[in-house]
Coordinates of N, CA and C and ligand atoms in Angstrom, one line a residue:
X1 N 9.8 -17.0 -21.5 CA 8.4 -17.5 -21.5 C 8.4 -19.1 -21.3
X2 N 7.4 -19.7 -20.4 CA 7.0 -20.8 -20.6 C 6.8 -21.8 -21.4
X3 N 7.2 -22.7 -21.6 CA 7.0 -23.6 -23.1 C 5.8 -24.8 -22.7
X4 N 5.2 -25.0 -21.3 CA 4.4 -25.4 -21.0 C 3.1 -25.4 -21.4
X5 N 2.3 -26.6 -21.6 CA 0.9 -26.8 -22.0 C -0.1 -26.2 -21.7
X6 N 0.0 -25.2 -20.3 CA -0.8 -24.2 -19.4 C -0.4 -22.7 -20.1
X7 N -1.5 -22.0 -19.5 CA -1.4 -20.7 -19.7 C -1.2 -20.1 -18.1
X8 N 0.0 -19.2 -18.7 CA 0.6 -18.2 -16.9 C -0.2 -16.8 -16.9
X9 N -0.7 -16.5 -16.4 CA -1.6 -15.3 -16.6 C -0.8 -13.9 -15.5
X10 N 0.0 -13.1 -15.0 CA -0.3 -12.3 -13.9 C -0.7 -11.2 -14.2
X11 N -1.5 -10.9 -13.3 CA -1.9 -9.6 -12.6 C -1.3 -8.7 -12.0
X12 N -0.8 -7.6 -12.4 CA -0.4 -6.3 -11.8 C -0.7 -5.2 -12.0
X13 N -0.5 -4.1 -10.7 CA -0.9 -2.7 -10.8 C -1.4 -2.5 -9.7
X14 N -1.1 -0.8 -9.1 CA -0.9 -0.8 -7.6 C -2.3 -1.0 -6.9
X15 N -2.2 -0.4 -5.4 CA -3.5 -1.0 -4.6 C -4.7 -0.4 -5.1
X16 N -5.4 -0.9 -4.9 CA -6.6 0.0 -5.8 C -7.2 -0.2 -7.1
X17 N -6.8 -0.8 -7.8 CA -6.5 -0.8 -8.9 C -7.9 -1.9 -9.8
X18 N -8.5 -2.8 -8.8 CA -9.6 -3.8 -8.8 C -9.0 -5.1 -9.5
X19 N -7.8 -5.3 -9.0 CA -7.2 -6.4 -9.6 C -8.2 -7.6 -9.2
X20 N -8.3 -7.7 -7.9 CA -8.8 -8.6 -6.9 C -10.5 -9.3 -7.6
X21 N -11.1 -7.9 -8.3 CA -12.5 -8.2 -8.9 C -12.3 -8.6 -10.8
X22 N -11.2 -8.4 -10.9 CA -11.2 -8.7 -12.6 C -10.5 -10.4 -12.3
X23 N -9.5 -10.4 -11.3 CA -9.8 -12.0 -11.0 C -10.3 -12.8 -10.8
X24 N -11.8 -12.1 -10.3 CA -12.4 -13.0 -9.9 C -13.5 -13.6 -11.1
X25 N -13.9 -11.8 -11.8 CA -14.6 -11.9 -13.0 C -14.1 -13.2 -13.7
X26 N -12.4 -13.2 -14.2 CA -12.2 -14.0 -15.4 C -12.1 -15.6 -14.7
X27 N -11.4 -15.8 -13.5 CA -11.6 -17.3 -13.1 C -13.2 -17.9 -13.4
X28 N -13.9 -16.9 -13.0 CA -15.4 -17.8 -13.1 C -15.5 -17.8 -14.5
X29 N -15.6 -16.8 -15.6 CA -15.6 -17.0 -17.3 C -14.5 -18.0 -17.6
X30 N -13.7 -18.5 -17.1 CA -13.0 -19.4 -17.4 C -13.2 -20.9 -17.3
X31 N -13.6 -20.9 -15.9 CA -14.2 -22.4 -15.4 C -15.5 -22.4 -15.8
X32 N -16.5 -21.4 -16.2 CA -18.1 -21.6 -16.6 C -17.7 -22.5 -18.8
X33 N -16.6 -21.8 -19.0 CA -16.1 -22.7 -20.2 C -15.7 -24.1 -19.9
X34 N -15.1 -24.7 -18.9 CA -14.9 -25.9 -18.6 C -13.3 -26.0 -18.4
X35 N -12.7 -25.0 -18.4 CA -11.3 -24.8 -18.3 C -10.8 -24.7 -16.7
X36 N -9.7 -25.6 -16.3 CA -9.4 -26.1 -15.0 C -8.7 -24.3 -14.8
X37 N -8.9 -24.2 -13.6 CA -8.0 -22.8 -13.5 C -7.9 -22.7 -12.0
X38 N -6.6 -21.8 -11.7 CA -5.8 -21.9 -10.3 C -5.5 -20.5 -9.9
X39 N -5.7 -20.1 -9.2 CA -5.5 -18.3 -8.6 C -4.9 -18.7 -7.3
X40 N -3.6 -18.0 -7.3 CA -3.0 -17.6 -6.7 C -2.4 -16.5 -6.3
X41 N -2.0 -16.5 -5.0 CA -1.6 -14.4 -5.0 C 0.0 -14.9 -4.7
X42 N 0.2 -13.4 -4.6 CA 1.8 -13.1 -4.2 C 1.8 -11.9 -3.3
X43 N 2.6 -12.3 -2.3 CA 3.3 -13.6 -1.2 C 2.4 -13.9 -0.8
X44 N 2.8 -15.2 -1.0 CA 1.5 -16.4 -0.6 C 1.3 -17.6 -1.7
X45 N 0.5 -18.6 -1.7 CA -0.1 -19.0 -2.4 C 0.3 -20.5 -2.0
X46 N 1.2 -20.1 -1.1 CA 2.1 -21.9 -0.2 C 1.7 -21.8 1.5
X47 N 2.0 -22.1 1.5 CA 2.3 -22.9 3.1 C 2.8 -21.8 3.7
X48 N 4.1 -22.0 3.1 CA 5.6 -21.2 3.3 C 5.0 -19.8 3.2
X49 N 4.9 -19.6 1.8 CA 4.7 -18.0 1.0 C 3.7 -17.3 1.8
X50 N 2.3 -18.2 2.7 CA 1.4 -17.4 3.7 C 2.5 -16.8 4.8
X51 N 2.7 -17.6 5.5 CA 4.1 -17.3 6.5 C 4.8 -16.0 6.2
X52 N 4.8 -16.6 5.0 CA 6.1 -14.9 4.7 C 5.0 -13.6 4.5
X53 N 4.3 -13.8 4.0 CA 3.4 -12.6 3.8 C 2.5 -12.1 5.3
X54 N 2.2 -13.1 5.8 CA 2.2 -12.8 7.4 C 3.3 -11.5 7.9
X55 N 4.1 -12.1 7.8 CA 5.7 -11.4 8.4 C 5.9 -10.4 7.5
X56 N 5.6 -10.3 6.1 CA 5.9 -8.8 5.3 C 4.6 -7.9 5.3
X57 N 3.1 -8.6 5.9 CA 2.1 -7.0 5.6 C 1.6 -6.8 6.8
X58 N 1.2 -7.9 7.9 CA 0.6 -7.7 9.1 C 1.5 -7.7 10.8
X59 N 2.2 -8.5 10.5 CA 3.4 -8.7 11.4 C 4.2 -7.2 12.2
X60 N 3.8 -7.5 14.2 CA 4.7 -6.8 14.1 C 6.2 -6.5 13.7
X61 N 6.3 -7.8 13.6 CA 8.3 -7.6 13.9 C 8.4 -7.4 11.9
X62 N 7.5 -7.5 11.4 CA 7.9 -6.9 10.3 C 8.1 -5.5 9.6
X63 N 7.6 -4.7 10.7 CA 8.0 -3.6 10.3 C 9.6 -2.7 10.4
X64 N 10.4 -3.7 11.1 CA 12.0 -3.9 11.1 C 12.3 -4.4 10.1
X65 N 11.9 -4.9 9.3 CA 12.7 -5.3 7.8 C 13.1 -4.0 6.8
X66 N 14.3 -4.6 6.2 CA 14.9 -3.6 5.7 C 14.6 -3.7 4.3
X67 N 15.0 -3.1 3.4 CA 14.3 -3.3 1.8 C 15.2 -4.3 1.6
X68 N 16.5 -4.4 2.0 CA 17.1 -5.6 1.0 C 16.2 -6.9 1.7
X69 N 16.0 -7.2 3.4 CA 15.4 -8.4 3.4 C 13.9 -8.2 3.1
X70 N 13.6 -7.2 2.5 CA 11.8 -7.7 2.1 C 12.7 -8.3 1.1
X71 N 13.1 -7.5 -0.1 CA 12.8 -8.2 -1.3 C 13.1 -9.6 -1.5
X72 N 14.4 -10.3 -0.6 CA 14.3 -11.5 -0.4 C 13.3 -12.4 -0.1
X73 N 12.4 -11.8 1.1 CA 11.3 -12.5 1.3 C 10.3 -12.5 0.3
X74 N 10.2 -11.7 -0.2 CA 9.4 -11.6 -1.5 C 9.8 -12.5 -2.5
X75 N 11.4 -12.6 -2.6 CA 11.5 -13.8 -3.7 C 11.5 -15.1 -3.1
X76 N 12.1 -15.6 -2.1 CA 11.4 -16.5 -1.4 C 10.0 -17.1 -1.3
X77 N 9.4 -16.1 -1.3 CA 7.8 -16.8 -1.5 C 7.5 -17.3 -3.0
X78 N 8.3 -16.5 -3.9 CA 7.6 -16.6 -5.0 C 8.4 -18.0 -5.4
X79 N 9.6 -18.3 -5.4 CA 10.8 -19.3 -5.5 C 9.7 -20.7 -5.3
X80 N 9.6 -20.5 -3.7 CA 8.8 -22.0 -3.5 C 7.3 -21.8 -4.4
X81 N 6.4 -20.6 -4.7 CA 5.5 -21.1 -5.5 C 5.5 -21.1 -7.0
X82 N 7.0 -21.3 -7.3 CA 7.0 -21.5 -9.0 C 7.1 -23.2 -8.9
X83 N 8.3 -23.6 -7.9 CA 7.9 -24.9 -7.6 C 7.5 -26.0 -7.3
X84 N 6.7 -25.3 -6.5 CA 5.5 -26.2 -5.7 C 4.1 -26.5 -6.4
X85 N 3.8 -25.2 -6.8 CA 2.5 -24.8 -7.7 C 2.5 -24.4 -9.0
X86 N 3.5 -23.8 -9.6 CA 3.2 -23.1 -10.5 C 3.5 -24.4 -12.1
X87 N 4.5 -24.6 -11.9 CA 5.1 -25.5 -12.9 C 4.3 -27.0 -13.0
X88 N 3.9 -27.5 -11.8 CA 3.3 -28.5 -12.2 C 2.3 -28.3 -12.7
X89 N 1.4 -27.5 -12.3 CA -0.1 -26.5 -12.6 C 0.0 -26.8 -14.2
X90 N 1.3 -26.0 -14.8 CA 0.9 -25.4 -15.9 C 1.6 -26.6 -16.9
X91 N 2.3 -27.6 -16.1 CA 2.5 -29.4 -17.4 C 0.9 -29.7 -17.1
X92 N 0.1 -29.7 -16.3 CA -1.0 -30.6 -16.1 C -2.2 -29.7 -16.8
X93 N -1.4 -28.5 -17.8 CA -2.8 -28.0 -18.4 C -3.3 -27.1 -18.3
X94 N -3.2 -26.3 -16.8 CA -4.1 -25.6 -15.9 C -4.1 -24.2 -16.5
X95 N -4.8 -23.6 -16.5 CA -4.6 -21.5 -16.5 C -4.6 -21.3 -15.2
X96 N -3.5 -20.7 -15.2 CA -2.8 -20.5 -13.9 C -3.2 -18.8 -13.8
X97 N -3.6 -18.0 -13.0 CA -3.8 -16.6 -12.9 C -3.1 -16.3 -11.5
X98 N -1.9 -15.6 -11.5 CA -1.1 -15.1 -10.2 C -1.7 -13.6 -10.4
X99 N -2.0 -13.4 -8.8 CA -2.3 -12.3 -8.6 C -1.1 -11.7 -7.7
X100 N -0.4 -10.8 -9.0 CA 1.0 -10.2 -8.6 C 1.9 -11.4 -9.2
X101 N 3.0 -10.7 -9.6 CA 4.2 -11.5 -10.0 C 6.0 -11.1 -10.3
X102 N 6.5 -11.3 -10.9 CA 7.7 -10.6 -10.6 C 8.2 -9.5 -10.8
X103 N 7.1 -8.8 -12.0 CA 7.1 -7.3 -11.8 C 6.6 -6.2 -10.6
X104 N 6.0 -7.2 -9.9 CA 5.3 -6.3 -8.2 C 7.4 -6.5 -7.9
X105 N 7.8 -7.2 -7.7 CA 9.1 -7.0 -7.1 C 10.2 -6.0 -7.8
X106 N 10.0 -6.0 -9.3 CA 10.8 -4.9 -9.9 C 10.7 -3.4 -9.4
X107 N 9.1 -3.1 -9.7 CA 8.4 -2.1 -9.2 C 8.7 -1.3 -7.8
X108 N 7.9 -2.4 -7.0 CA 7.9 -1.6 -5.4 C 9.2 -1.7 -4.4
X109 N 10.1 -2.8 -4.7 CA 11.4 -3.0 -4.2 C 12.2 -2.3 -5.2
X110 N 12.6 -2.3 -6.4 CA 13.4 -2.0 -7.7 C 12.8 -0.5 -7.7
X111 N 12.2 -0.5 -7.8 CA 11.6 1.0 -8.5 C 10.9 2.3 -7.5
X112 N 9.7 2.0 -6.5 CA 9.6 2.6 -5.6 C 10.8 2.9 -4.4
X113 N 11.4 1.5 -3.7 CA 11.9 1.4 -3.1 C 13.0 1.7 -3.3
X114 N 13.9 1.9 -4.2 CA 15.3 2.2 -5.0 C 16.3 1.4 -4.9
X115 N 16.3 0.1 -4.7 CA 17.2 -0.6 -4.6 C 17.6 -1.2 -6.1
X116 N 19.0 -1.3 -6.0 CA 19.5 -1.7 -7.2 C 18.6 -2.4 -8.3
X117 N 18.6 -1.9 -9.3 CA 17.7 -2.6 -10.4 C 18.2 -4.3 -11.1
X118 N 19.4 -3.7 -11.0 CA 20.3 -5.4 -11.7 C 20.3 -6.5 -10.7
X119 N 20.0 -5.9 -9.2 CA 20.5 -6.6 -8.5 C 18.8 -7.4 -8.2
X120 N 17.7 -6.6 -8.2 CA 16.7 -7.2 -8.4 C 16.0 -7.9 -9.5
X121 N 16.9 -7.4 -10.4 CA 16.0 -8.7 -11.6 C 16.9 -9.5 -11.7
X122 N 18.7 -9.6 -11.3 CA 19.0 -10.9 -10.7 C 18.2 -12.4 -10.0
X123 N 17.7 -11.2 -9.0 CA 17.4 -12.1 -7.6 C 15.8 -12.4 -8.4
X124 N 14.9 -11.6 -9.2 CA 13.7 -12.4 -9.8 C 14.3 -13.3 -10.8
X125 N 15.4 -13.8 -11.6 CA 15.3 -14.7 -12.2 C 16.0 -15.7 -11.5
X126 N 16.6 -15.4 -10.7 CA 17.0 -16.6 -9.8 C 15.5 -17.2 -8.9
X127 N 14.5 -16.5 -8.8 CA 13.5 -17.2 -8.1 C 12.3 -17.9 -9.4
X128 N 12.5 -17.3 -10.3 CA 11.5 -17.9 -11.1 C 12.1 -18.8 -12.4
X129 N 13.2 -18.5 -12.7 CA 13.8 -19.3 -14.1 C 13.4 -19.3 -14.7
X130 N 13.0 -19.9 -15.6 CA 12.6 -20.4 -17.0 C 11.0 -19.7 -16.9
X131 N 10.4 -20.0 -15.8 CA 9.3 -19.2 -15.6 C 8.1 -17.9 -15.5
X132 N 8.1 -17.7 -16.8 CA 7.6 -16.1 -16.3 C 6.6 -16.4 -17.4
X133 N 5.4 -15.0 -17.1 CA 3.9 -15.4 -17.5 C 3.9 -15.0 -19.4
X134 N 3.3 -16.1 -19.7 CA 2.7 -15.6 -21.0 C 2.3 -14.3 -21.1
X135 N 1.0 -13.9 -20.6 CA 0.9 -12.8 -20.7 C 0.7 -12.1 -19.2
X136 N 0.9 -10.6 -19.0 CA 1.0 -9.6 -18.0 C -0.2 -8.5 -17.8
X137 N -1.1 -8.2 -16.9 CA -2.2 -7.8 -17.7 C -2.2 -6.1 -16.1
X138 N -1.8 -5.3 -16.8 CA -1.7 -4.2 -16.0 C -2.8 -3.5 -15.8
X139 N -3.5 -3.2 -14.6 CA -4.7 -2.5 -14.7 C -3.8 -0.7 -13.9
X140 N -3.8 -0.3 -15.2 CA -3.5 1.0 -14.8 C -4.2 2.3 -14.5
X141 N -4.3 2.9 -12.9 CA -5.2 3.8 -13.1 C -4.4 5.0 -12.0
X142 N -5.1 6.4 -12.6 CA -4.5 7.4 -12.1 C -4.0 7.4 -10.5
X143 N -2.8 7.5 -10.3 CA -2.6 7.5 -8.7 C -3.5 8.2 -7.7
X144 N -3.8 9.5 -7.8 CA -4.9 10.2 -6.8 C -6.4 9.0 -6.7
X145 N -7.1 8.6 -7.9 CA -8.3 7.4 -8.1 C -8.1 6.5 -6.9
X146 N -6.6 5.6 -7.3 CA -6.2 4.6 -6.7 C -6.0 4.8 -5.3
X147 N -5.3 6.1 -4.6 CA -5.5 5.9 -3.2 C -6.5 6.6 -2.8
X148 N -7.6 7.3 -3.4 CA -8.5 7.7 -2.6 C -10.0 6.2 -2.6
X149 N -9.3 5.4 -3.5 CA -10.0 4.2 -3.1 C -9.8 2.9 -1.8
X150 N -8.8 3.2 -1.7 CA -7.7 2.4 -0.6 C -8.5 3.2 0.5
X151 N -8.4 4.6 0.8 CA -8.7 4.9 1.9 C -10.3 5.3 2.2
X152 N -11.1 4.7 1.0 CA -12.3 4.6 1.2 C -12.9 3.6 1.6
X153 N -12.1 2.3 2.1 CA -12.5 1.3 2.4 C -12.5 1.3 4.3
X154 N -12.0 2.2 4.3 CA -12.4 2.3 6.3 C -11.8 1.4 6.8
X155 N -11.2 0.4 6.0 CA -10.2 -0.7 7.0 C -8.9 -0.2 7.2
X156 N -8.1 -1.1 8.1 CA -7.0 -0.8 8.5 C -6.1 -1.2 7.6
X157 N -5.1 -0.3 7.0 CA -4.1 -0.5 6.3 C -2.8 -0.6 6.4
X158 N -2.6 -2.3 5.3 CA -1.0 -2.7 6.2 C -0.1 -2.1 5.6
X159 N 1.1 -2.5 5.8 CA 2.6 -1.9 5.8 C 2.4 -1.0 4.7
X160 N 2.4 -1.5 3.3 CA 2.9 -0.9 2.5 C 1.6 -0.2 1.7
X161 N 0.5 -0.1 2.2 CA -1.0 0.7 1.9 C -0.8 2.0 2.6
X162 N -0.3 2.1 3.7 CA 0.6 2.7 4.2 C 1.3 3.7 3.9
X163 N 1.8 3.3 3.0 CA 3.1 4.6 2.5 C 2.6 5.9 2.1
X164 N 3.4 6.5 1.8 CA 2.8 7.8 1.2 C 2.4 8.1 -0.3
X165 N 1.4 9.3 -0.8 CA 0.5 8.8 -2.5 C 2.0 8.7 -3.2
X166 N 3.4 9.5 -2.5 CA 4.3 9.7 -3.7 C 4.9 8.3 -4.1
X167 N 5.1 7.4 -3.1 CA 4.9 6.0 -3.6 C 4.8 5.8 -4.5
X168 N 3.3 5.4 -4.5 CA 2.2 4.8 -5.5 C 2.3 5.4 -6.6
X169 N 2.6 6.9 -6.5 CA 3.0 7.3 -8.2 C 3.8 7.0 -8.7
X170 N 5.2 6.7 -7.8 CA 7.0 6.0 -8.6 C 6.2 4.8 -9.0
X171 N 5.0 3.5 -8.1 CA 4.8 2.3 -8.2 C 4.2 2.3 -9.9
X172 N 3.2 3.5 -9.9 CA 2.5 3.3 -10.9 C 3.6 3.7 -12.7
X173 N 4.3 4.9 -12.5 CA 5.1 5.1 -13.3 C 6.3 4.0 -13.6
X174 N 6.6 3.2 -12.5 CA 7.6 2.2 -12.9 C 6.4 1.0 -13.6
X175 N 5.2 0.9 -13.4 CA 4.9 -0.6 -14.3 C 4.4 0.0 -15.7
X176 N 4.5 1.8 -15.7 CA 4.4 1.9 -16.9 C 5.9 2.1 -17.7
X177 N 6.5 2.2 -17.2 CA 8.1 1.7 -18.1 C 8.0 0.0 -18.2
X178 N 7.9 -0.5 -17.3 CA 8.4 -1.8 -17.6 C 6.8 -2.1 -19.0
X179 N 6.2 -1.9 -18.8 CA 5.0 -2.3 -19.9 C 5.8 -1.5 -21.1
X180 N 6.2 -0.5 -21.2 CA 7.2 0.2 -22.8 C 8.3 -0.5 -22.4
X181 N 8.9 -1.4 -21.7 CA 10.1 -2.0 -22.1 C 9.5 -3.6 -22.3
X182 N 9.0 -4.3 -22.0 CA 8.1 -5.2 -22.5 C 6.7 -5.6 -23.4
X183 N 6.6 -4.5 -24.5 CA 5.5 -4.3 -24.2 C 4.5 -6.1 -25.5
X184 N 5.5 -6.9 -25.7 CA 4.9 -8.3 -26.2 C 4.5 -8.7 -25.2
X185 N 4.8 -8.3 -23.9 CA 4.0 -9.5 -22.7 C 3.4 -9.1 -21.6
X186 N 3.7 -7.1 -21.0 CA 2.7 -6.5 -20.9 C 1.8 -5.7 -21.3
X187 N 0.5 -5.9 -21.0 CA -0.6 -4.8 -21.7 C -0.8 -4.3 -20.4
X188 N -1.2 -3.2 -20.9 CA -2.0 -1.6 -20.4 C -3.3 -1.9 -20.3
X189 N -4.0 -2.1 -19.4 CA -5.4 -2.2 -19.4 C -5.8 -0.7 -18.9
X190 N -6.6 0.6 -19.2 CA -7.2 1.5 -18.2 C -8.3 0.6 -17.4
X191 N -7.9 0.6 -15.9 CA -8.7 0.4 -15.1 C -9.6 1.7 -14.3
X192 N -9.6 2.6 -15.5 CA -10.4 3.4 -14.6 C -11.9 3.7 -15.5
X193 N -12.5 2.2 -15.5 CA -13.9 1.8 -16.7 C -14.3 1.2 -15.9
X194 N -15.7 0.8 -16.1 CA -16.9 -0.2 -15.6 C -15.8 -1.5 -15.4
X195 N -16.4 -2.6 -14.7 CA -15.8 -4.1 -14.3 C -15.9 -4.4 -15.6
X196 N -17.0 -4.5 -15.9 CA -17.4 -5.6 -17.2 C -16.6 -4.8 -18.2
X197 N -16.4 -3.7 -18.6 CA -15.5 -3.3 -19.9 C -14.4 -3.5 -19.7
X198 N -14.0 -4.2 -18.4 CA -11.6 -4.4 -18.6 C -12.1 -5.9 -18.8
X199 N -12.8 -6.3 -18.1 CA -13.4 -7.9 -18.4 C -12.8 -8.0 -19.8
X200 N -14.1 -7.7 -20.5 CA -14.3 -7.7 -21.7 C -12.8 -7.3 -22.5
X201 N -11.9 -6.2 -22.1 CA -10.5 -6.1 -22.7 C -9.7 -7.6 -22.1
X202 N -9.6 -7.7 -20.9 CA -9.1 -9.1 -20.7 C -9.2 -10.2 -21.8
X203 N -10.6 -10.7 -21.6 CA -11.0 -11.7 -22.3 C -10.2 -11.4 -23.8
X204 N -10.0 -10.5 -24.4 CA -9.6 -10.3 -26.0 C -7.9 -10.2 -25.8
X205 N -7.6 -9.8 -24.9 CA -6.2 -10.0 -25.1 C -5.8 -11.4 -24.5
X206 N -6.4 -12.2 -24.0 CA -6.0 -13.7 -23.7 C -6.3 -14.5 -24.9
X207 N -7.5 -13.7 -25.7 CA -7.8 -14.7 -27.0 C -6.4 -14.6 -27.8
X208 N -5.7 -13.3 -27.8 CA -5.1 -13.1 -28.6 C -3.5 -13.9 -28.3
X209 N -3.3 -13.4 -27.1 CA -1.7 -14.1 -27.1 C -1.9 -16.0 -26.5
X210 N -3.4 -16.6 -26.7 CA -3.4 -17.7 -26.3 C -3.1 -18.7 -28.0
X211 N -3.6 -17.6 -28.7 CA -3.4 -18.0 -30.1 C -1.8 -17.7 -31.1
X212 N -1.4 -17.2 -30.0 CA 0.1 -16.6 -30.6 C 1.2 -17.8 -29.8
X213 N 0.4 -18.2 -28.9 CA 1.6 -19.4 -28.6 C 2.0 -20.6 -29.4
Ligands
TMP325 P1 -1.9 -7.3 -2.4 O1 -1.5 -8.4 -3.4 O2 -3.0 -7.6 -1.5 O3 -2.0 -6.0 -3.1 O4 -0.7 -7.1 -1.4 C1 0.7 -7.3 -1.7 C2 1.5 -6.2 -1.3 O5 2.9 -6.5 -1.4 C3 1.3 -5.0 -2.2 O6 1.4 -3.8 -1.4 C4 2.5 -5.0 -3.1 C5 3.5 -5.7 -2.3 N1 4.5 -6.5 -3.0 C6 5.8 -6.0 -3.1 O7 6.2 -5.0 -2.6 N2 6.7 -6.8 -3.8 C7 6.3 -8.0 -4.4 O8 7.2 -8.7 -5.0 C8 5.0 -8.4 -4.3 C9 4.5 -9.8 -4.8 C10 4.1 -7.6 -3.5

């Protein structure tokens, strides 16, 4: 954990899941309190990190990557935004909210994908060090919910939206181990409730581990 003056907040849980809207809910309750705050996604959130996420979700030549070089590219993105963004953010104060973080790499490379587990939480603490979120806030909801939401959106779906539901069920059952193997720094949110009621769970579990630091 961080020993920084900031709060590290990530967001995870698979597609569908309304991460995207409980982000946005709590940045605004955040900044309407007067509290500086920073959202960021993953891959992305740099220069660099857009580039790479270019190349791992829309890209054609990315659909030749192999699992070992996604996951690299995946730590790569994240490597440059712990140091670019993340660490200064959180000495200058900031609530930092990553949308996605190094459990999306355990999960979908580690866990969906089946590549070595040691060899990927190696390569995530080589990209983030000292770095990892206060608190983890999992919006977990039934696999069948989650893709029949994905493919209720009529848009075009990239690489890994893609896959097939059996996927998303290894994705969903691996962030619920890692939440019972962590469970001081991930929570279990049901995201299958109104916006405003995970809001509302949100907001109490940031009261809570903001007061535990
Ligand atoms: P999203 O943030 O818009 O959901 O898109 C990111 C996609 O990339 C999502 O399908 C999950 C995947 N991903 C990984 O496979 N590994 C990672 O380490 C991260 C950050 C994302």
């Amino acid at each position: 954990m961080t020993s920084s003056p900031g709060f590290l907040l990530s967001f995870e849980g698979s597609e569908g899941c309304g991460k995207s809207t409980q982000i946005r809910l709590l940045a605004e309750h955040l900044k309407a309190k007067g509290q500086t705050v920073e959202v960021m996604r993953e891959p992305g959130g740099t220069l660099i990190g857009e580039e790479i996420r270019h190349l791992l979700q829309h890209s054609k030549e990315g659909q030749a990557l192999t699992p070992e070089s996604e996951l690299l590219l995946f730590a790569a993105s994240r490597a440059q935004l712990v140091r670019e963004k993340v660490r200064p953010l959180l000495k200058s104060g900031v609530f930092v909210i990553l949308d996605r973080f190094l459990d999306s790499t355990t999960v979908y490379q580690g866990i969906a994908r089946g590549l070595p587990l040691a060899s990927v939480q190696a390569i995530n603490a080589f990209a983030v060090g000292e770095t990892k979120p206060h608190l983890t806030v999992l919006l977990d909801l039934e696999t069948a919910t989650a893709w029949s939401r994905i493919h209720a959106t009529g848009r075009e779906l990239d690489r890994m939206e893609s896959q097939p539901q059996a996927f998303f069920e290894k994705v969903r059952q691996g962030y619920l181990q890692l939440a019972k193997d962590e469970p001081a720094r991930i929570a279990i949110v049901d995201a299958d409730r109104s916006p405003e009621t995970i809001h509302g769970d949100i907001l109490n579990l940031i009261e809570t581990h903001r007061h535990a630091l």
